[in-house]
Amino acid sequence: MEEEVLLVTSADDLGCTPGFQQKVLHIHQPAEFIEDQPVLNLTFSDCKGNEKLHYEVSSPHFKVNSDGTLVALRNISAVGRTLFVHARTPHAEDMAELVIVGGKDIQGSLQDIFKFARTSPVPRQKRSIVVSPILIPENQRQPFPRDVGKVVDSDRPEGSKFRLTGKGVDQDPKGTFRINENTGSVSVTRTLDRETIATYQLFVETTDASGKTLEGPVPLEVIVIDQNDNRPIFREGPYIGHVMEGSPTGTTVMRMTAFDADDPATDNALLRYNIRQQTPDKPSPNMFYIDPEKGDIVTVVSPALLDRETLENPKYELIIEAQDMAGLDVGLTGTATATIVIDDKNDHSPKFTKKEFQATVEEGAVGVIVNLTVEDKDDPATGAWRAAYTIINGNPGQSFEIHTNPQTNEGMLSVVKPLDYEISAFHTLLIKVENEDPLVPDVSYGPSSTATVHITVLDVNEGPVFYPDPMMVTKQENVSVGSVLLTVNATDPDSLQHQTIRYSVYKDPAGWLSINPINGTVDTTAVLDRESPFVHNSVYTAQFLAIDSGNPPATGTGTLLITLEDINDNAPIIYPTVAEVCDDARNLSVVILGASDKDLHPNTDPFKFEIHKQTIPDKVWKISKINNTHALVSLLQNLNKANYNLPIMVTDSGKPPMTNITDLRVQVCSCKNSKVDCNGAGTLHLSLSLLLLFSLLSLLSGVCENDTAEA
């Protein structure tokens, strides 16, 4: 039985076969292809007169004339192992393969793309459909649909049909390809874009009238031929490079790479780089070079020309162009801007603008007295320009400091400890300046990096100074009016001016003191009271002024601290002074009394509590000592509802002692059914329980005070 074979052709019928008469041709590699010299003749026919016939060659170095003659566009020695020629008319198109015998592989060989087999026809296999790829250029124009190939089954049963499936037919993008079920003609219905889909894997089969597969499916590959329809683009910007000034010739600055969406295996995506423009163009219009293949930008001028301080502008902008088709004029181009910054290195030391600086300052003043100016040719934005100042001589007392002004780079010399004209009227400082960054090895700091500052101190009228300050004296309170406390002493720092000093009271809160304006003697004008609210922790504070005879006069302030010793000048007082008790109380305790004294120990407790001149029988009231500061008042018998005044005498432990007599008002109330009625006894209604609670709290407070005093 004979084999059944499916063949792909490129014609509408078998009488005339549209396409190249010979699909594969061989060319022996010459020493060189000569410009405009014919290489071979190609024969193509669309079976309809070849109207509007157009040829395309896979290599930009060749063209095909209208008569089918292949010629070189320039002298060229190597073009690879294979060339492809695409012919197209409105009615048909085809591809021919030109095998260059003795040729060498170069980038751009379309054999890998088209996947052509070097031998034809395809080997037969029993009862198998064998097809070859269909090649379709991208970006074809109307009209559509157009035939791109034909499937032929030499032994196809009568009534059978062709069926085409796969991506682009019944899968997205659906309807791109179709097949005439009767003739096997394969057509494309729309423009193809290789950058979207480079190949389509279709399947051809024959079916009977019921749709049952008779033969196949057999893979049919459709390959989209790349056209140079994409410009190179730079996608990674902005492009900014840095190179150190003085760098050797050939120093790599940066790399610029562009992207081309066309087929990377063809010259359509083979890029070459060049510099279109350099701004500024000084000191040389060709400061940089770009490797045409790699895109590396390197310096091409001598290190002396790459001097940031002498350049008109330390920043260059280069317009970089990328061109496909290996840089041929027919190639598409794309551009980008590369910014190259010449970075500074510390090859210039800072120098003072003058050797000596002058400054004046009033004694006693602090702050900046002079700004030291320097020059530095390095980049102000770097540590190679920023200055650091140091005082290297003339500052033993650390009265001066110097800091850098970050905006101007000046050295701000300041007085941080007030100067004294009477000690020294002149100061001389030696100051050096350096950079934050170290200098390059062949540069050093010279004499101009040091300067001398002469400082003149101006005499001012300084206020007198009290000594000591504060002044302290201890006196007993209640000293007699007119008593001398002390004589203050103030001296004038302006020893060379021979001025006189007068004294006056500045702050005397209680108005107790006066001062002799001539000799500074301080005496009392009122009784000193340690218990006064103007006294804190037994210390009274006053301030005096010392005023010199300068013009204008200067004033100094001195503080006097008077420690007052306590005397027993305050009698103790009792608390509380009102109490309640029930007329039928079983507990006859009335109240716990406490006593306090403004004086200090030993002029306070222990206190002595007594009932003074008791006017009722002695067996009614009783007072008992609890501790040094408290006593208990109680009844010896119940009393009728009424108000009673009980004189309580309390005496402190001072020498001589102080005594105070205070009436304790006792209200005897009616207490029935848990209600206390004191209306008939007086106006104050405190329950006995509350009164006793208050007394107990006072007792505890007194115990704590007593323990503290003993401690």
XYZ file of C-alpha atoms in Angstrom, residues 349-357 373-375 392 430-434 439 443-452:
29
model
C 44.202 73.016 51.485
C 42.227 75.837 53.151
C 44.055 79.161 53.464
C 43.346 82.129 55.709
C 42.517 85.275 53.762
C 45.013 87.198 55.903
C 47.796 86.366 58.288
C 46.540 88.403 61.259
C 43.066 89.245 62.577
C 37.742 83.860 56.797
C 39.415 81.174 54.682
C 39.542 80.219 51.016
C 46.878 75.869 69.193
C 47.433 81.148 67.206
C 44.794 79.281 65.185
C 45.114 76.588 62.530
C 42.578 75.414 59.959
C 42.231 71.983 58.363
C 44.341 65.904 51.957
C 49.163 68.113 49.054
C 49.964 69.395 52.561
C 48.996 72.239 54.892
C 51.261 75.260 54.545
C 51.911 78.505 56.454
C 48.676 79.992 55.097
C 46.741 77.435 57.108
C 47.596 79.236 60.372
C 46.706 82.765 61.500
C 47.236 85.022 64.528
